[in-house]
Amino acid sequence: MKDQLNQLHQEARLAITEAPDLEALEALRIEYMGKKGKLSAILGGMGKLSVEERPVIGALANQIKNEFEEQLQERKAALEEAKLSVQLAAEAIDVTMPGVYIPQGRVHPILGTIDRINDIFVGLGYSPATGPEVETEYYNFEALNTPADHPARDMQDTLYLPNGQLLRTHTSSIQIRYMEENEPPFRMICSGRVFRRDAVDASHYPIFHQLEVLAVDEDITFTDLKGTLTVFLEELLGERPVRFRPSFFPFTEPSMEVDIWWESKSGGRWLEVLGAGMVDPNVFKSVGYDPEKVQGFAAGLGIERLAMLLYGIDDIRLLYNSDQRFLKQF
Ligand code: PHE
């Protein structure tokens, strides 16, 4: 019986080391150590043993049982660990895989510039307004002290529509529409596209954007205009060389233009960024204001020029060709 037990021990030991998985291991446990297992079957013959032999065989059987149990646990732990590492390998994330590219929308530099300018003027107490792109000669010229035979009409090459209307050449037309609807005092800004028959070059494009500023009140002076523009330009562009230059517009008197020094690859030059002046009394008359009672200043800012300065863009055409390589930089 001793031999039988030792043989069983060896057989079980081998079977355990070869068990391929946890299920097989459990089957082995039942096969060898279960109530009706192989060990029980051998021990069933204990009754035939002598009184001296019984405790010896009993002790051996116990030892075998304990060792079997120990081996089983060891193998079980090894199998569980192997199972876990297979699972971990299967579920592992490969951090070197390329990610899913989600394109991100961006604000176009023209709109970004308008937003920033709006913020500054709203902060100074100005209210935003709007007006149409298709205009009549009245709002674009006549009410702005620019009659048909006025030489200033040649300054702006106008795009006329077949029905006699035109594409506004500046946002100053909104001045008139706004004043017809509102009474002073007020501070107004408005922006949008304007259209001119300009030849295209690095700083000209036939469609561009302007932002109009109009303040009407009692006792507004040229100093207020200059102060407002100085504060605005410094707020938008930081400290830069600025040049205030006398100029002419039919709807302002006196008038000026403002240039900012533009450092570009091809060297520096002055870039005209806005026209401005004190509202001409004739403009007030055309909207029914009394020029003896109210004064005002107006300015028209060139958005593209300011965007070029703000973002360091050295060719206005880049703003219109929708090149993703360019646009993604903003
Ligand atoms: N409308 C003028 C232009 O387009 C700019 C301007 C606006 C000048 C308001 C004076 C006052 O050139």
CSV table of C-alpha atoms and ligand atoms in Angstrom, one decimal:
chain,number,residue,atom,x,y,z
A,1,MET,CA,0.0,0.0,0.0
A,2,LYS,CA,2.9,2.3,0.7
A,3,ASP,CA,4.1,1.7,-2.9
A,4,GLN,CA,0.6,2.4,-4.2
A,5,LEU,CA,0.6,5.7,-2.3
A,6,ASN,CA,4.0,6.7,-3.4
A,7,GLN,CA,3.1,5.9,-7.0
A,8,LEU,CA,-0.1,8.0,-6.7
A,9,HIS,CA,1.9,10.8,-5.2
A,10,GLN,CA,4.2,10.9,-8.2
A,11,GLU,CA,1.4,10.6,-10.7
A,12,ALA,CA,-0.5,13.4,-9.1
A,13,ARG,CA,2.6,15.6,-8.9
A,14,LEU,CA,3.2,15.2,-12.7
A,15,ALA,CA,-0.5,15.7,-13.5
A,16,ILE,CA,-0.5,19.0,-11.6
A,17,THR,CA,2.5,20.4,-13.3
A,18,GLU,CA,1.0,19.6,-16.6
A,19,ALA,CA,-2.5,20.9,-15.9
A,20,PRO,CA,-3.1,23.5,-18.7
A,21,ASP,CA,-5.7,25.6,-16.9
A,22,LEU,CA,-7.7,26.2,-13.7
A,23,GLU,CA,-10.5,23.9,-14.8
A,24,ALA,CA,-8.1,21.0,-15.4
A,25,LEU,CA,-6.6,21.7,-12.0
A,26,GLU,CA,-10.0,21.4,-10.3
A,27,ALA,CA,-10.7,18.2,-12.2
A,28,LEU,CA,-7.4,16.8,-10.8
A,29,ARG,CA,-8.3,17.7,-7.3
A,30,ILE,CA,-11.6,15.7,-7.6
A,31,GLU,CA,-9.9,12.9,-9.4
A,32,TYR,CA,-7.2,12.4,-6.7
A,33,MET,CA,-8.4,13.8,-3.4
A,34,GLY,CA,-12.2,13.9,-3.8
A,35,LYS,CA,-14.4,11.6,-1.7
A,36,LYS,CA,-14.5,9.1,-4.4
A,37,GLY,CA,-11.0,9.9,-5.6
A,38,LYS,CA,-8.0,7.8,-6.1
A,39,LEU,CA,-6.6,8.4,-2.6
A,40,SER,CA,-9.8,7.4,-1.0
A,41,ALA,CA,-9.8,4.3,-3.1
A,42,ILE,CA,-6.4,3.2,-1.9
A,43,LEU,CA,-7.1,4.1,1.7
A,44,GLY,CA,-10.3,1.9,1.4
A,45,GLY,CA,-8.0,-1.1,1.9
A,46,MET,CA,-6.7,0.2,5.3
A,47,GLY,CA,-9.0,-2.2,7.1
A,48,LYS,CA,-6.7,-5.1,6.0
A,49,LEU,CA,-3.6,-3.5,7.5
A,50,SER,CA,-2.0,-4.5,10.8
A,51,VAL,CA,-2.3,-2.3,13.9
A,52,GLU,CA,1.3,-1.3,13.6
A,53,GLU,CA,1.1,-0.4,9.9
A,54,ARG,CA,-2.1,1.7,10.1
A,55,PRO,CA,-0.6,4.8,11.7
A,56,VAL,CA,2.4,4.7,9.3
A,57,ILE,CA,0.2,4.6,6.3
A,58,GLY,CA,-2.2,7.1,7.8
A,59,ALA,CA,0.7,9.6,8.3
A,60,LEU,CA,1.9,9.0,4.8
A,61,ALA,CA,-1.5,9.6,3.3
A,62,ASN,CA,-1.8,12.8,5.2
A,63,GLN,CA,1.6,14.0,4.1
A,64,ILE,CA,0.7,13.2,0.5
A,65,LYS,CA,-2.6,15.0,0.8
A,66,ASN,CA,-0.9,18.1,2.2
A,67,GLU,CA,1.8,18.2,-0.4
A,68,PHE,CA,-0.8,17.7,-3.1
A,69,GLU,CA,-2.8,20.6,-1.7
A,70,GLU,CA,0.4,22.8,-1.6
A,71,GLN,CA,1.3,21.9,-5.1
A,72,LEU,CA,-2.2,22.6,-6.3
A,73,GLN,CA,-2.2,26.0,-4.7
A,74,GLU,CA,1.2,26.8,-6.3
A,75,ARG,CA,0.1,25.7,-9.7
A,76,LYS,CA,-3.2,27.6,-9.3
A,77,ALA,CA,-1.4,30.8,-8.4
A,78,ALA,CA,0.9,30.4,-11.5
A,79,LEU,CA,-2.1,29.8,-13.8
A,80,GLU,CA,-4.0,32.7,-12.4
A,81,GLU,CA,-1.0,35.0,-13.0
A,82,ALA,CA,-0.6,33.8,-16.5
A,83,LYS,CA,-4.3,34.3,-17.2
A,84,LEU,CA,-4.0,37.9,-15.9
A,85,SER,CA,-1.0,38.8,-18.0
A,86,VAL,CA,-2.7,37.4,-21.1
A,87,GLN,CA,-5.7,39.6,-20.3
A,88,LEU,CA,-3.6,42.7,-19.6
A,89,ALA,CA,-1.7,42.2,-22.8
A,90,ALA,CA,-5.0,42.0,-24.7
A,91,GLU,CA,-6.5,45.1,-23.1
A,92,ALA,CA,-3.3,47.2,-23.2
A,93,ILE,CA,-3.4,50.6,-24.8
A,94,ASP,CA,-0.8,51.2,-27.4
A,95,VAL,CA,0.2,54.8,-26.6
A,96,THR,CA,2.3,55.0,-29.8
A,97,MET,CA,-0.8,54.6,-32.1
A,98,PRO,CA,-1.7,57.8,-33.9
A,99,GLY,CA,-4.6,59.6,-32.3
A,100,VAL,CA,-7.9,60.5,-33.9
A,101,TYR,CA,-7.5,64.0,-35.4
A,102,ILE,CA,-10.4,66.3,-34.6
A,103,PRO,CA,-10.1,69.5,-36.6
A,104,GLN,CA,-10.5,72.6,-34.5
A,105,GLY,CA,-12.4,75.6,-35.8
A,106,ARG,CA,-10.6,79.0,-35.6
A,107,VAL,CA,-11.6,82.6,-35.7
A,108,HIS,CA,-10.5,84.2,-39.0
A,109,PRO,CA,-8.0,87.0,-38.3
A,110,ILE,CA,-10.4,89.6,-39.9
A,111,LEU,CA,-13.2,88.6,-37.5
A,112,GLY,CA,-10.7,88.3,-34.6
A,113,THR,CA,-9.6,91.9,-35.3
A,114,ILE,CA,-13.2,93.2,-35.5
A,115,ASP,CA,-13.9,91.4,-32.2
A,116,ARG,CA,-11.0,93.0,-30.4
A,117,ILE,CA,-11.8,96.5,-31.8
A,118,ASN,CA,-15.5,96.0,-30.7
A,119,ASP,CA,-14.4,95.1,-27.2
A,120,ILE,CA,-12.3,98.2,-26.9
A,121,PHE,CA,-15.0,100.6,-28.1
A,122,VAL,CA,-17.7,98.9,-26.1
A,123,GLY,CA,-15.5,99.3,-23.1
A,124,LEU,CA,-15.4,103.0,-23.9
A,125,GLY,CA,-19.2,103.2,-24.0
A,126,TYR,CA,-19.9,102.7,-27.7
A,127,SER,CA,-23.0,100.7,-28.9
A,128,PRO,CA,-22.7,98.4,-32.0
A,129,ALA,CA,-25.0,99.1,-35.0
A,130,THR,CA,-25.3,97.6,-38.5
A,131,GLY,CA,-26.3,98.6,-42.1
A,132,PRO,CA,-26.8,97.2,-45.6
A,133,GLU,CA,-24.0,96.4,-48.0
A,134,VAL,CA,-26.2,97.3,-51.0
A,135,GLU,CA,-26.7,101.1,-50.7
A,136,THR,CA,-28.2,104.0,-52.5
A,137,GLU,CA,-26.2,106.9,-53.7
A,138,TYR,CA,-27.9,109.0,-51.1
A,139,TYR,CA,-26.6,107.1,-48.1
A,140,ASN,CA,-23.2,106.4,-49.6
A,141,PHE,CA,-22.5,109.9,-51.0
A,142,GLU,CA,-25.1,112.6,-51.0
A,143,ALA,CA,-26.1,112.7,-47.4
A,144,LEU,CA,-22.4,112.5,-46.6
A,145,ASN,CA,-21.9,115.9,-48.3
A,146,THR,CA,-20.6,114.3,-51.5
A,147,PRO,CA,-23.0,115.4,-54.4
A,148,ALA,CA,-22.8,113.8,-57.8
A,149,ASP,CA,-20.4,116.3,-59.3
A,150,HIS,CA,-18.2,116.3,-56.3
A,151,PRO,CA,-14.6,115.4,-57.3
A,152,ALA,CA,-14.3,113.3,-54.2
A,153,ARG,CA,-16.5,110.7,-55.8
A,154,ASP,CA,-13.5,109.8,-58.0
A,155,MET,CA,-11.5,109.0,-54.9
A,156,GLN,CA,-13.5,105.8,-54.5
A,157,ASP,CA,-14.0,103.7,-57.6
A,158,THR,CA,-17.6,102.6,-57.0
A,159,LEU,CA,-19.2,99.4,-58.1
A,160,TYR,CA,-22.6,100.2,-59.4
A,161,LEU,CA,-25.5,97.7,-59.6
A,162,PRO,CA,-27.7,97.5,-62.8
A,163,ASN,CA,-30.6,99.0,-60.8
A,164,GLY,CA,-28.8,102.2,-60.0
A,165,GLN,CA,-27.9,101.1,-56.5
A,166,LEU,CA,-24.3,100.4,-55.5
A,167,LEU,CA,-22.1,98.3,-53.2
A,168,ARG,CA,-21.2,100.6,-50.3
A,169,THR,CA,-17.7,102.0,-50.7
A,170,HIS,CA,-17.4,102.7,-47.0
A,171,THR,CA,-19.2,102.1,-43.7
A,172,SER,CA,-19.8,105.8,-43.4
A,173,SER,CA,-23.3,105.2,-45.0
A,174,ILE,CA,-24.3,103.7,-41.7
A,175,GLN,CA,-23.6,107.1,-40.0
A,176,ILE,CA,-26.6,108.6,-41.9
A,177,ARG,CA,-28.9,105.6,-41.3
A,178,TYR,CA,-28.1,105.6,-37.6
A,179,MET,CA,-28.5,109.4,-37.2
A,180,GLU,CA,-31.9,109.2,-39.0
A,181,GLU,CA,-33.1,106.8,-36.3
A,182,ASN,CA,-31.4,108.1,-33.2
A,183,GLU,CA,-31.0,111.4,-31.3
A,184,PRO,CA,-27.8,112.6,-29.8
A,185,PRO,CA,-26.0,112.2,-27.5
A,186,PHE,CA,-24.7,108.8,-28.6
A,187,ARG,CA,-21.5,106.8,-29.3
A,188,MET,CA,-21.9,104.2,-32.1
A,189,ILE,CA,-19.7,101.6,-33.8
A,190,CYS,CA,-20.5,99.4,-36.8
A,191,SER,CA,-18.4,97.3,-39.1
A,192,GLY,CA,-18.8,95.3,-42.3
A,193,ARG,CA,-17.6,94.7,-45.8
A,194,VAL,CA,-17.0,97.5,-48.2
A,195,PHE,CA,-16.4,97.3,-52.0
A,196,ARG,CA,-14.2,99.3,-54.4
A,197,ARG,CA,-12.8,98.8,-57.8
A,198,ASP,CA,-9.2,98.7,-56.5
A,199,ALA,CA,-6.4,96.9,-58.2
A,200,VAL,CA,-5.2,94.1,-56.1
A,201,ASP,CA,-1.7,94.3,-54.5
A,202,ALA,CA,-0.1,93.5,-51.1
A,203,SER,CA,-2.2,96.1,-49.3
A,204,HIS,CA,-5.3,96.6,-51.5
A,205,TYR,CA,-8.2,94.3,-52.2
A,206,PRO,CA,-11.5,95.1,-53.9
A,207,ILE,CA,-13.5,93.8,-50.9
A,208,PHE,CA,-12.4,94.7,-47.5
A,209,HIS,CA,-13.7,95.6,-44.0
A,210,GLN,CA,-14.2,98.8,-42.2
A,211,LEU,CA,-15.2,99.7,-38.7
A,212,GLU,CA,-17.0,103.0,-38.4
A,213,VAL,CA,-16.9,105.1,-35.2
A,214,LEU,CA,-19.3,107.9,-34.6
A,215,ALA,CA,-19.7,110.0,-31.5
A,216,VAL,CA,-22.2,112.9,-31.4
A,217,ASP,CA,-22.8,115.1,-28.3
A,218,GLU,CA,-22.5,118.7,-27.2
A,219,ASP,CA,-19.0,120.1,-26.9
A,220,ILE,CA,-17.1,117.3,-28.7
A,221,THR,CA,-13.8,118.5,-29.9
A,222,PHE,CA,-11.0,117.4,-32.1
A,223,THR,CA,-9.0,116.7,-29.0
A,224,ASP,CA,-11.6,114.1,-28.0
A,225,LEU,CA,-11.1,112.5,-31.3
A,226,LYS,CA,-7.4,112.4,-31.1
A,227,GLY,CA,-7.5,111.2,-27.5
A,228,THR,CA,-10.0,108.4,-28.3
A,229,LEU,CA,-7.9,107.2,-31.3
A,230,THR,CA,-4.7,107.3,-29.3
A,231,VAL,CA,-6.2,105.2,-26.5
A,232,PHE,CA,-7.7,102.8,-29.0
A,233,LEU,CA,-4.6,102.3,-31.0
A,234,GLU,CA,-2.4,101.8,-28.0
A,235,GLU,CA,-5.0,99.3,-26.5
A,236,LEU,CA,-5.1,97.3,-29.8
A,237,LEU,CA,-1.5,97.4,-31.0
A,238,GLY,CA,0.6,98.5,-28.0
A,239,GLU,CA,3.1,101.3,-28.3
A,240,ARG,CA,4.0,101.8,-32.0
A,241,PRO,CA,5.1,104.7,-34.1
A,242,VAL,CA,1.9,106.6,-35.0
A,243,ARG,CA,1.5,109.5,-37.4
A,244,PHE,CA,-1.5,111.8,-37.5
A,245,ARG,CA,-1.7,113.5,-40.9
A,246,PRO,CA,-4.0,116.2,-42.2
A,247,SER,CA,-6.3,114.9,-45.0
A,248,PHE,CA,-9.6,115.5,-46.7
A,249,PHE,CA,-13.0,113.8,-46.6
A,250,PRO,CA,-16.2,115.6,-47.8
A,251,PHE,CA,-18.1,114.5,-44.6
A,252,THR,CA,-15.6,115.7,-42.0
A,253,GLU,CA,-13.9,119.0,-41.4
A,254,PRO,CA,-11.1,119.1,-40.4
A,255,SER,CA,-10.0,115.6,-41.5
A,256,MET,CA,-7.0,113.5,-40.9
A,257,GLU,CA,-5.5,110.1,-41.6
A,258,VAL,CA,-3.6,108.0,-39.2
A,259,ASP,CA,-0.6,105.9,-40.3
A,260,ILE,CA,1.3,103.3,-38.3
A,261,TRP,CA,4.8,102.1,-39.0
A,262,TRP,CA,4.7,98.7,-40.6
A,263,GLU,CA,7.9,96.6,-40.3
A,264,SER,CA,7.8,94.0,-43.0
A,265,LYS,CA,10.3,91.6,-44.6
A,266,SER,CA,10.8,94.1,-47.5
A,267,GLY,CA,11.6,96.9,-45.0
A,268,GLY,CA,9.4,99.3,-43.1
A,269,ARG,CA,6.8,101.9,-44.3
A,270,TRP,CA,3.9,103.9,-43.0
A,271,LEU,CA,0.6,102.0,-43.4
A,272,GLU,CA,-2.6,104.1,-43.4
A,273,VAL,CA,-5.0,102.5,-41.0
A,274,LEU,CA,-7.9,105.0,-40.6
A,275,GLY,CA,-9.5,108.2,-41.8
A,276,ALA,CA,-11.2,110.5,-39.3
A,277,GLY,CA,-12.4,114.0,-38.6
A,278,MET,CA,-15.1,116.2,-37.1
A,279,VAL,CA,-18.5,115.6,-38.6
A,280,ASP,CA,-19.2,118.2,-41.3
A,281,PRO,CA,-22.2,120.5,-40.4
A,282,ASN,CA,-23.7,119.6,-43.8
A,283,VAL,CA,-23.9,116.0,-42.7
A,284,PHE,CA,-25.8,117.0,-39.5
A,285,LYS,CA,-28.2,119.1,-41.6
A,286,SER,CA,-29.0,116.1,-43.9
A,287,VAL,CA,-30.2,114.1,-40.9
A,288,GLY,CA,-32.0,117.0,-39.3
A,289,TYR,CA,-29.6,117.8,-36.5
A,290,ASP,CA,-28.8,121.4,-35.6
A,291,PRO,CA,-25.0,121.8,-36.2
A,292,GLU,CA,-25.1,124.8,-33.9
A,293,LYS,CA,-26.1,122.6,-31.0
A,294,VAL,CA,-24.2,119.3,-31.6
A,295,GLN,CA,-20.7,118.3,-32.6
A,296,GLY,CA,-19.3,115.0,-33.4
A,297,PHE,CA,-16.4,113.0,-34.6
A,298,ALA,CA,-16.2,110.1,-37.0
A,299,ALA,CA,-13.6,107.6,-38.0
A,300,GLY,CA,-13.4,104.8,-40.4
A,301,LEU,CA,-10.8,102.0,-39.6
A,302,GLY,CA,-9.4,99.7,-42.1
A,303,ILE,CA,-9.7,96.2,-40.6
A,304,GLU,CA,-7.4,94.4,-42.9
A,305,ARG,CA,-4.6,96.9,-42.4
A,306,LEU,CA,-5.0,96.6,-38.6
A,307,ALA,CA,-5.1,92.8,-38.8
A,308,MET,CA,-1.9,92.9,-40.8
A,309,LEU,CA,-0.3,95.0,-38.0
A,310,LEU,CA,-1.9,92.9,-35.2
A,311,TYR,CA,-0.9,89.5,-36.5
A,312,GLY,CA,2.2,90.4,-38.5
A,313,ILE,CA,0.7,89.5,-41.9
A,314,ASP,CA,2.6,91.1,-44.7
A,315,ASP,CA,0.2,90.5,-47.6
A,316,ILE,CA,-3.5,91.4,-47.5
A,317,ARG,CA,-4.2,88.7,-50.2
A,318,LEU,CA,-3.4,86.0,-47.6
A,319,LEU,CA,-6.5,87.0,-45.7
A,320,TYR,CA,-8.7,86.0,-48.7
A,321,ASN,CA,-7.3,82.8,-50.2
A,322,SER,CA,-8.6,80.4,-47.6
A,323,ASP,CA,-5.3,78.6,-47.4
A,324,GLN,CA,-5.5,76.2,-44.4
A,325,ARG,CA,-1.7,76.5,-43.8
A,326,PHE,CA,-2.1,80.2,-43.3
A,327,LEU,CA,-5.4,80.1,-41.4
A,328,LYS,CA,-4.3,77.4,-39.0
A,329,GLN,CA,-1.8,79.8,-37.5
A,330,PHE,CA,-4.4,81.9,-35.8
B,1,PHE,N1,-15.1,106.7,-45.1
B,1,PHE,C1,-13.7,107.1,-45.1
B,1,PHE,C2,-13.0,106.1,-46.1
B,1,PHE,O1,-13.5,105.1,-46.4
B,1,PHE,C3,-13.1,107.0,-43.8
B,1,PHE,C4,-13.6,108.0,-42.9
B,1,PHE,C5,-14.7,107.6,-42.0
B,1,PHE,C6,-13.1,109.3,-42.8
B,1,PHE,C7,-15.2,108.6,-41.1
B,1,PHE,C8,-13.6,110.2,-41.9
B,1,PHE,C9,-14.6,109.8,-41.1
B,1,PHE,O2,-11.9,106.4,-46.5
